[in-house]
Coordinates of C-alpha atoms in Angstrom, one line a residue:
Chain A
M1 CA 41.0 144.4 49.9
L2 CA 38.0 142.3 49.0
C3 CA 37.7 138.6 49.9
D4 CA 39.1 136.4 47.1
N5 CA 36.1 134.0 47.4
C6 CA 32.9 136.0 47.8
K7 CA 34.3 139.3 46.4
K8 CA 31.8 141.1 48.6
R9 CA 33.2 141.4 52.1
E10 CA 36.5 142.9 53.3
A11 CA 39.3 140.3 53.5
E12 CA 40.4 139.8 57.1
V13 CA 42.3 136.5 57.0
S14 CA 45.4 135.6 54.9
V15 CA 46.0 131.9 54.1
N16 CA 49.3 131.0 52.8
L17 CA 48.8 128.1 50.4
E18 CA 52.4 127.2 50.5
Q19 CA 52.2 126.7 54.2
V20 CA 48.9 124.8 54.0
Y21 CA 49.7 122.5 51.1
D22 CA 53.4 122.8 50.7
K23 CA 52.9 123.4 47.1
E24 CA 52.4 126.6 45.2
K25 CA 53.6 130.0 46.3
S26 CA 50.3 131.9 46.6
E27 CA 48.3 133.6 49.2
L28 CA 44.5 133.8 49.7
H29 CA 42.8 136.8 51.3
L30 CA 39.5 135.8 52.7
C31 CA 36.7 137.4 54.8
Y32 CA 36.0 135.9 58.2
R33 CA 32.8 134.1 56.9
C34 CA 34.5 132.5 53.9
S35 CA 37.6 131.6 55.9
L36 CA 35.3 129.3 57.9
D37 CA 34.5 127.5 54.7
F38 CA 38.1 127.3 53.7
D39 CA 38.0 123.6 52.9
K40 CA 36.2 121.4 50.4
N41 CA 33.6 124.0 49.8
F42 CA 36.0 126.7 49.0
F43 CA 38.3 124.6 46.9
I44 CA 35.7 122.6 45.0
N45 CA 33.3 125.4 44.2
S46 CA 35.6 128.3 43.8
L47 CA 39.0 127.0 42.8
L48 CA 38.0 123.9 40.8
N49 CA 37.0 125.9 37.8
D50 CA 40.3 127.8 37.8
L51 CA 42.2 124.6 38.4
L52 CA 40.5 122.7 35.6
F53 CA 40.7 125.6 33.2
N54 CA 44.4 125.9 34.0
F55 CA 45.1 122.2 33.7
T56 CA 43.5 121.9 30.3
N57 CA 44.8 125.3 29.1
F58 CA 41.1 126.0 28.5
H59 CA 40.0 129.5 28.2
P60 CA 36.3 130.2 29.0
F61 CA 35.8 131.9 25.7
D62 CA 37.6 129.4 23.6
K63 CA 34.7 127.3 22.2
E64 CA 37.0 124.8 20.4
K65 CA 38.8 124.1 23.7
E66 CA 35.4 123.9 25.5
K67 CA 34.4 121.2 23.0
E68 CA 37.6 119.3 23.6
V69 CA 37.1 119.3 27.3
N70 CA 33.5 118.2 26.9
D71 CA 34.7 115.2 24.8
I72 CA 36.6 113.5 27.5
S73 CA 34.2 111.2 29.3
C74 CA 34.3 108.4 31.8
E75 CA 34.0 104.9 30.3
G76 CA 32.2 103.7 33.5
C77 CA 29.4 106.3 33.8
S78 CA 29.8 108.6 30.8
L79 CA 30.3 111.7 33.0
T80 CA 32.2 114.3 31.0
L81 CA 35.1 116.3 32.4
Y82 CA 33.0 119.4 31.7
E83 CA 30.1 118.0 33.9
F84 CA 32.6 117.2 36.7
K85 CA 33.9 120.8 36.5
K86 CA 30.4 122.1 36.8
I87 CA 29.1 120.0 39.7
G88 CA 32.4 119.1 41.4
K89 CA 31.3 115.5 41.9
L90 CA 32.4 112.3 40.1
G91 CA 30.0 109.8 38.7
C92 CA 31.7 106.5 39.6
G93 CA 34.9 104.9 40.8
K94 CA 36.2 104.7 37.2
C95 CA 36.1 108.5 36.9
Y96 CA 39.3 108.6 38.9
E97 CA 41.1 106.7 36.2
S98 CA 39.3 108.5 33.3
F99 CA 40.1 112.0 34.6
K100 CA 43.4 110.9 36.2
K101 CA 45.6 113.8 35.2
D102 CA 43.1 116.5 36.3
I103 CA 42.0 114.8 39.5
N104 CA 45.7 114.2 40.5
N105 CA 46.3 117.9 40.1
I106 CA 43.3 118.6 42.4
I107 CA 44.4 116.0 44.9
E108 CA 47.9 117.6 44.9
K109 CA 46.3 120.9 45.9
I110 CA 43.8 119.7 48.5
Q111 CA 45.2 116.6 50.2
W112 CA 48.2 115.8 52.5
S113 CA 49.7 113.4 49.9
E114 CA 48.8 111.3 46.9
K115 CA 49.0 107.9 48.6
H116 CA 46.4 106.3 50.9
K117 CA 47.5 105.4 54.4
G118 CA 45.1 103.7 56.7
K119 CA 42.2 101.2 56.7
I120 CA 41.7 98.7 53.8
P121 CA 38.3 97.1 53.2
K122 CA 38.2 93.5 54.4
T123 CA 37.3 92.2 50.9
N124 CA 40.5 93.9 49.4
A125 CA 42.8 93.2 52.4
A126 CA 43.9 89.6 51.4
S127 CA 44.9 90.4 47.8
L128 CA 46.6 93.7 48.8
I129 CA 48.7 92.0 51.5
I130 CA 49.8 89.3 49.0
K131 CA 50.6 92.1 46.4
K132 CA 52.7 94.0 49.0
E133 CA 54.5 90.8 50.0
I134 CA 55.4 90.1 46.3
E135 CA 56.6 93.7 45.9
T136 CA 58.9 93.4 48.9
L137 CA 60.2 90.0 47.7
K138 CA 60.9 91.5 44.2
E139 CA 62.9 94.3 45.9
E140 CA 64.9 91.7 47.9
L141 CA 65.5 89.7 44.7
K142 CA 66.9 92.7 42.9
N143 CA 69.2 93.5 45.9
H144 CA 70.6 89.9 45.9
I145 CA 71.1 90.0 42.1
D146 CA 72.9 93.3 42.4
L147 CA 75.2 91.8 45.1
E148 CA 75.6 88.7 42.9
Q149 CA 74.1 86.5 45.6
Y150 CA 72.5 84.1 43.1
E151 CA 71.7 81.3 45.5
E152 CA 69.6 83.5 47.7
A153 CA 68.1 85.2 44.6
A154 CA 66.9 81.8 43.3
K155 CA 65.2 81.0 46.6
I156 CA 63.3 84.3 46.6
R157 CA 62.4 83.8 42.9
D158 CA 60.9 80.4 43.7
K159 CA 59.0 81.9 46.7
I160 CA 57.5 84.6 44.4
K161 CA 56.4 81.9 41.9
E162 CA 54.9 79.9 44.7
I163 CA 52.9 82.9 46.0
E164 CA 51.8 83.8 42.5
R165 CA 50.6 80.3 41.8
G166 CA 48.6 80.4 45.1
V167 CA 46.9 83.7 43.9
Chain B
M1 CA 21.0 107.8 77.4
K2 CA 21.3 110.2 74.5
W3 CA 24.7 111.8 74.0
Y4 CA 23.5 115.4 74.3
T5 CA 22.0 114.9 77.7
S6 CA 25.5 114.6 79.1
E7 CA 27.5 116.9 77.0
G8 CA 30.2 117.7 79.6
D9 CA 29.2 121.2 80.3
F10 CA 32.3 121.8 82.4
S11 CA 34.4 121.9 79.3
P12 CA 34.3 123.9 76.1
I13 CA 34.2 120.6 74.3
I14 CA 30.5 119.6 73.6
S15 CA 30.8 116.5 71.6
C16 CA 32.9 114.6 69.1
R17 CA 32.1 112.9 65.8
V18 CA 33.6 110.6 63.3
R19 CA 32.2 110.4 59.8
L20 CA 33.2 107.8 57.2
A21 CA 32.2 108.3 53.5
R22 CA 31.8 105.1 51.5
N23 CA 30.6 104.0 48.1
F24 CA 30.0 100.6 46.6
E25 CA 31.9 99.3 43.6
K26 CA 28.8 97.9 41.8
Y27 CA 26.8 101.2 41.8
N28 CA 27.4 104.5 40.1
F29 CA 28.0 107.4 42.5
Y30 CA 25.1 109.7 43.6
S31 CA 25.2 112.0 40.5
K32 CA 24.8 109.0 38.2
L33 CA 22.7 106.7 40.3
T34 CA 19.2 105.8 39.1
Q35 CA 16.2 105.8 41.4
K36 CA 15.9 102.0 41.0
E37 CA 19.5 101.4 41.9
A38 CA 19.2 103.7 44.9
T39 CA 16.2 101.7 46.2
E40 CA 18.0 98.4 45.7
M41 CA 21.1 99.8 47.5
I42 CA 19.1 101.0 50.5
E43 CA 17.5 97.5 50.8
E44 CA 20.9 95.8 50.7
I45 CA 22.5 98.1 53.3
S46 CA 19.4 97.7 55.6
K47 CA 19.7 93.9 55.3
N48 CA 23.3 94.1 56.6
L49 CA 22.4 96.3 59.5
L50 CA 18.9 95.6 60.7
G51 CA 18.8 92.6 62.9
E52 CA 22.3 93.2 64.2
K53 CA 22.6 91.7 67.7
D54 CA 25.0 94.2 69.3
I55 CA 23.4 97.4 68.1
N56 CA 19.7 98.0 67.9
F57 CA 19.3 99.8 64.6
R58 CA 16.1 101.6 63.4
F59 CA 15.3 102.4 59.8
I60 CA 14.0 105.9 59.1
N61 CA 12.5 106.4 55.6
L62 CA 13.0 110.1 54.9
S63 CA 10.4 110.0 52.1
N64 CA 7.7 109.6 54.8
K65 CA 8.9 112.6 56.9
T66 CA 7.5 116.1 56.7
D67 CA 9.8 119.0 56.1
I68 CA 9.6 120.0 59.8
E69 CA 10.4 116.4 60.9
S70 CA 13.4 116.3 58.6
L71 CA 14.6 119.7 59.8
G72 CA 14.3 118.3 63.4
L73 CA 16.7 115.5 62.4
V74 CA 19.2 118.0 61.1
E75 CA 19.0 120.1 64.2
H76 CA 19.7 116.9 66.3
H77 CA 22.7 116.2 64.0
K78 CA 21.1 112.9 62.9
I79 CA 21.3 113.9 59.2
S80 CA 23.1 116.5 57.2
L81 CA 21.6 119.5 55.4
D82 CA 23.0 117.8 52.2
L83 CA 20.9 114.7 52.8
L84 CA 17.8 116.9 53.4
K85 CA 18.4 118.5 50.0
S86 CA 19.4 115.3 48.1
R87 CA 16.8 113.6 45.9
E88 CA 14.7 110.6 46.7
P89 CA 15.1 107.8 47.6
K90 CA 17.1 108.4 50.7
A91 CA 17.2 107.0 54.2
V92 CA 18.9 107.0 57.6
I93 CA 19.6 104.1 59.8
S94 CA 20.1 105.1 63.5
S95 CA 21.0 103.4 66.7
E96 CA 18.5 103.5 69.5
D97 CA 20.7 105.8 71.6
D98 CA 21.2 108.3 68.8
S99 CA 25.0 107.8 68.8
I100 CA 25.1 106.2 65.3
H101 CA 23.5 107.5 62.1
I102 CA 24.1 106.0 58.7
M103 CA 22.9 108.3 56.0
I104 CA 22.1 106.5 52.7
N105 CA 22.3 108.2 49.3
E106 CA 23.7 111.6 50.3
E107 CA 26.7 112.8 48.4
D108 CA 28.2 109.3 48.9
H109 CA 26.3 106.0 49.0
V110 CA 26.9 105.8 52.7
R111 CA 27.9 108.2 55.4
I112 CA 28.5 106.6 58.7
Q113 CA 28.4 109.1 61.6
C114 CA 29.2 108.3 65.2
I115 CA 28.8 110.9 67.8
A116 CA 29.6 111.0 71.5
A117 CA 29.5 113.6 74.3
G118 CA 32.7 115.3 75.4
K119 CA 36.1 113.9 74.6
N120 CA 35.4 110.4 73.3
I121 CA 36.6 110.5 69.7
Q122 CA 38.5 107.2 70.0
K123 CA 35.2 105.5 71.0
S124 CA 33.4 107.2 68.1
Y125 CA 36.1 105.9 65.7
T126 CA 36.0 102.4 67.1
T127 CA 32.2 102.3 66.6
A128 CA 32.3 103.8 63.1
D129 CA 35.0 101.2 62.2
Y130 CA 32.7 98.4 63.5
V131 CA 29.7 99.6 61.6
D132 CA 31.9 100.0 58.5
D133 CA 32.8 96.3 58.6
L134 CA 29.1 95.4 59.1
I135 CA 28.1 97.3 55.9
E136 CA 30.7 95.7 53.7
K137 CA 29.6 92.2 54.7
N138 CA 28.0 91.5 51.3
L139 CA 28.8 94.7 49.5
K140 CA 32.2 95.6 48.0
Y141 CA 33.4 99.1 48.6
A142 CA 34.9 101.2 45.8
F143 CA 38.5 101.2 46.8
D144 CA 41.8 102.0 45.1
E145 CA 45.1 100.8 46.5
K146 CA 46.7 104.2 45.9
L147 CA 43.8 106.6 46.5
G148 CA 42.0 104.6 49.2
Y149 CA 38.2 104.7 49.6
L150 CA 36.8 106.4 46.4
T151 CA 34.3 109.2 47.0
S152 CA 32.0 111.4 44.9
C153 CA 34.2 114.4 45.7
P154 CA 38.1 114.1 45.6
S155 CA 38.2 116.1 48.9
N156 CA 37.0 113.0 50.8
I157 CA 39.1 110.2 49.3
G158 CA 41.7 108.1 51.2
T159 CA 40.3 107.4 54.6
G160 CA 36.9 109.0 53.7
M161 CA 37.0 110.2 57.3
R162 CA 36.1 113.5 58.8
A163 CA 36.8 113.5 62.5
S164 CA 35.5 116.5 64.4
Y165 CA 35.1 118.1 67.8
M166 CA 32.1 120.5 68.5
V167 CA 33.5 123.2 70.7
H168 CA 32.1 126.3 72.4
L169 CA 34.5 129.1 72.0
P170 CA 32.8 132.4 73.2
M171 CA 36.0 133.9 74.7
L172 CA 38.2 133.4 71.6
E173 CA 35.4 134.7 69.5
K174 CA 35.0 137.8 71.6
A175 CA 38.8 138.4 71.8
G176 CA 39.0 138.2 68.0
K177 CA 41.5 135.3 68.2
L178 CA 39.6 133.0 65.8
H179 CA 41.4 134.3 62.8
S180 CA 44.7 133.1 64.1
V181 CA 43.1 129.8 65.1
I182 CA 42.0 129.3 61.5
T183 CA 45.5 129.9 60.2
Y184 CA 47.0 127.7 62.9
L185 CA 44.7 124.8 62.1
S186 CA 45.0 125.1 58.3
R187 CA 48.8 124.6 58.6
S188 CA 48.1 121.0 59.9
G189 CA 45.4 120.2 57.3
M190 CA 42.6 120.9 59.9
T191 CA 39.8 123.5 59.7
I192 CA 37.1 125.2 61.8
R193 CA 33.5 125.6 60.7
G194 CA 30.1 126.5 61.8
I195 CA 27.9 124.2 63.9
Y196 CA 26.2 122.3 61.0
G197 CA 29.5 121.7 59.1
E198 CA 30.3 123.0 55.7
S199 CA 28.9 126.4 54.6
S200 CA 27.1 127.0 57.9
E201 CA 27.2 130.1 60.1
P202 CA 28.6 129.8 63.6
I203 CA 25.6 129.7 66.0
G204 CA 26.0 130.6 69.7
S205 CA 29.8 130.6 69.5
I206 CA 29.8 126.9 68.6
Y207 CA 32.3 125.6 66.1
Q208 CA 33.4 122.3 64.6
I209 CA 37.1 121.6 64.4
S210 CA 37.9 118.9 61.9
N211 CA 40.4 117.5 59.4
Q212 CA 40.3 119.2 56.1
C213 CA 42.5 116.6 54.3
S214 CA 41.6 112.9 54.2
L215 CA 44.3 111.3 52.0
G216 CA 47.8 110.7 53.1
R217 CA 47.4 110.1 56.9
S218 CA 45.9 107.1 58.6
E219 CA 42.8 107.3 60.8
P220 CA 44.7 107.1 64.1
E221 CA 47.1 109.8 62.9
I222 CA 44.3 112.1 61.9
I223 CA 42.6 111.6 65.3
N224 CA 45.8 112.2 67.1
I225 CA 46.5 115.6 65.3
L226 CA 42.9 116.6 65.8
E227 CA 43.0 115.8 69.6
N228 CA 46.3 117.7 70.1
L229 CA 45.1 120.8 68.2
T230 CA 41.7 120.8 69.9
N231 CA 43.3 120.5 73.3
Q232 CA 45.5 123.5 72.6
I233 CA 42.6 125.6 71.4
V234 CA 40.5 124.6 74.4
E235 CA 43.3 125.5 76.7
T236 CA 43.7 128.9 75.1
E237 CA 39.9 129.4 75.4
L238 CA 40.1 128.6 79.1
E239 CA 43.2 130.7 79.7
T240 CA 41.5 133.7 78.0
L241 CA 38.4 133.1 80.2
E242 CA 40.4 132.9 83.4
K243 CA 42.3 136.0 82.7
Y244 CA 39.2 137.9 81.7
V245 CA 37.3 136.8 84.9
Q246 CA 40.3 137.7 87.1
K247 CA 40.3 141.2 85.7
N248 CA 36.6 141.8 85.3
R249 CA 34.8 139.5 87.9
I250 CA 31.8 141.7 88.7
F251 CA 31.3 142.7 85.1
F252 CA 31.5 139.0 84.0
E253 CA 29.2 137.7 86.7
D254 CA 26.7 140.5 86.0
H255 CA 26.7 139.4 82.3
I256 CA 26.1 135.8 83.2
Y257 CA 23.4 136.4 85.7
R258 CA 21.6 138.9 83.5
A259 CA 21.4 136.2 80.7
Y260 CA 20.2 133.7 83.3
G261 CA 17.6 136.1 84.6
V262 CA 16.2 136.8 81.1
L263 CA 16.1 133.1 80.2
K264 CA 14.4 132.1 83.4
N265 CA 11.8 134.8 83.2
C266 CA 11.1 135.6 79.6
R267 CA 7.7 135.1 78.1
Q268 CA 8.7 135.2 74.5
I269 CA 12.1 135.1 72.9
E270 CA 13.5 135.1 69.3
I271 CA 15.9 132.4 68.2
G272 CA 18.9 134.8 67.8
E273 CA 18.6 136.2 71.3
A274 CA 18.0 132.8 72.8
R275 CA 21.1 131.3 71.2
N276 CA 23.2 134.2 72.4
L277 CA 21.9 134.1 76.0
L278 CA 22.2 130.3 76.2
S279 CA 25.8 130.6 74.9
I280 CA 26.4 133.1 77.8
L281 CA 24.7 130.6 80.2
R282 CA 26.9 127.8 79.1
L283 CA 30.0 130.1 79.6
G284 CA 28.7 130.6 83.1
V285 CA 28.7 126.9 83.7
V286 CA 32.1 126.4 82.2
S287 CA 33.6 129.3 84.2
G288 CA 32.2 127.8 87.4
T289 CA 29.9 130.8 88.0
L290 CA 26.7 128.7 87.6
K291 CA 28.3 125.3 88.0
D292 CA 26.0 124.2 90.9
N293 CA 22.8 125.8 89.5
I294 CA 22.2 124.5 86.1
K295 CA 21.1 120.9 86.3
T296 CA 20.5 120.3 82.6
S297 CA 22.7 120.2 79.5
V298 CA 22.7 123.7 78.0
Y299 CA 23.5 122.3 74.6
S300 CA 20.5 120.1 74.8
I301 CA 18.3 123.2 75.4
M302 CA 20.1 124.9 72.4
M303 CA 19.2 122.1 70.1
N304 CA 15.6 121.9 71.2
I305 CA 14.8 125.6 70.8
E306 CA 15.6 125.5 67.1
Y307 CA 12.6 125.9 64.7
G308 CA 12.1 122.2 63.7
N309 CA 12.5 120.6 67.1
L310 CA 10.3 123.3 68.8
K311 CA 7.6 122.7 66.3
I312 CA 7.8 118.9 66.7
N313 CA 7.9 119.0 70.5
T314 CA 4.9 121.4 70.7
G315 CA 2.6 119.7 68.3
N316 CA 3.4 121.9 65.3
I317 CA 2.3 125.3 66.7
S318 CA 1.9 128.3 64.4
D319 CA 4.8 130.6 63.6
K320 CA 3.1 133.4 65.5
E321 CA 3.3 131.3 68.8
I322 CA 6.9 130.1 68.3
N323 CA 8.7 132.7 70.4
E324 CA 6.3 132.2 73.2
A325 CA 6.7 128.4 73.0
R326 CA 10.5 128.8 73.0
A327 CA 10.4 131.0 76.2
T328 CA 8.1 128.4 77.9
F329 CA 10.4 125.6 77.0
I330 CA 13.5 127.4 78.3
R331 CA 11.8 128.3 81.5
K332 CA 10.8 124.7 82.0
C333 CA 14.3 123.5 81.4
L334 CA 15.7 126.0 84.0
E335 CA 12.9 125.7 86.6
N336 CA 14.9 123.3 88.8
S337 CA 17.9 125.5 88.9
N338 CA 18.2 126.9 92.5
L339 CA 19.2 130.5 92.3

């Protein structure tokens, strides 16, 4: 069997995508050389096209669909989805919002999860901590209301208002 | 002292590295960044780093470097092949001891790389984290609460971190066990690649083990998984080596001493042969066969016999003389070994 990536060398390694990403049931057969690149390079350069084509139900020979894909562009940098598909790189931070659906599908395939865990930039830290605190308080508020503990609920509501005023 | 002069030859682990990918909110990413913006960005980053009291940074303008000099930087792991290929303007800011390299205007605006000899990945991360804070002093990073640090390629979002160990695995390679290592690593979101990272061929049985995913786990969690898996791989390499030596001692020693003999006496040598023989020599040191004889870091020799570094260190000799210069350099490195 030939390698799924280079289609030149004999496949020697089988990678079970279900085991790797806990998602789709599929297996890749790679040669030893390509298996060493079984990461960003492999996914972005080789699978990205397939992924994007699949996500947008776009067939390579369907010119109408190709135009439709081309028409989606980022409001921040004007990069089109078609360009992204070709180069595998985004043009600015806003691209993540502009091509949200497609990027989320890629992220699902190539990352551990869809939610960041870890360091937060210093400039964002303060506002994020406050946001998290308000979210926690709102959950507490809902719990107290559900349990008909209105006195405690009122206290938490006031606390939320106080924090929001400070922000 | 440079990291590669004390690479811990007694272990298959050569070095460790932490790389953080960062972009700034106010600029477009590399593919949409103008030349003017890139120049301005390089100036702003330099301002935040140069003059720092705790670390003595040097600014290297890559536009002034010749192709050979730039290649030398790649061979020393100071810059990536991608930066070499990326368009102008581009720069690298390095610490004096060569343990920190900040590449500017590669695939991402900033790539902070911290490298250390042997098993010091925690130290590398602490340094990278510190430099990261220095850079964002007056520049706001592109960051999303859900997706983390935003990068040019979705494969680097989240922590933006690639933590890696550079390991020498000649026995696993020979025994054909690397296939199962690849499968084993990929189950945990880790990967193994050639010496210069993505898309590179393995040279002299040297590989990089690193995290493949960057979103969904925190930096300490990634480092922890990487350390555990690398330790297991290194243990398997050493077990395979021990078993092999026990069964084939004379054959093994003969193999090592022959490589040593050729390297110590050759008058000209091609790069492929030199890499292979130095890999065998390093195996001789790790196995204990040559432990007391080799006084220099074998990896340091391996780096300096590559095309770019050899040309730089010999005053840009012609391609015809390169094999002779390589042999002379190796002999000089090994001349104090007492066999």
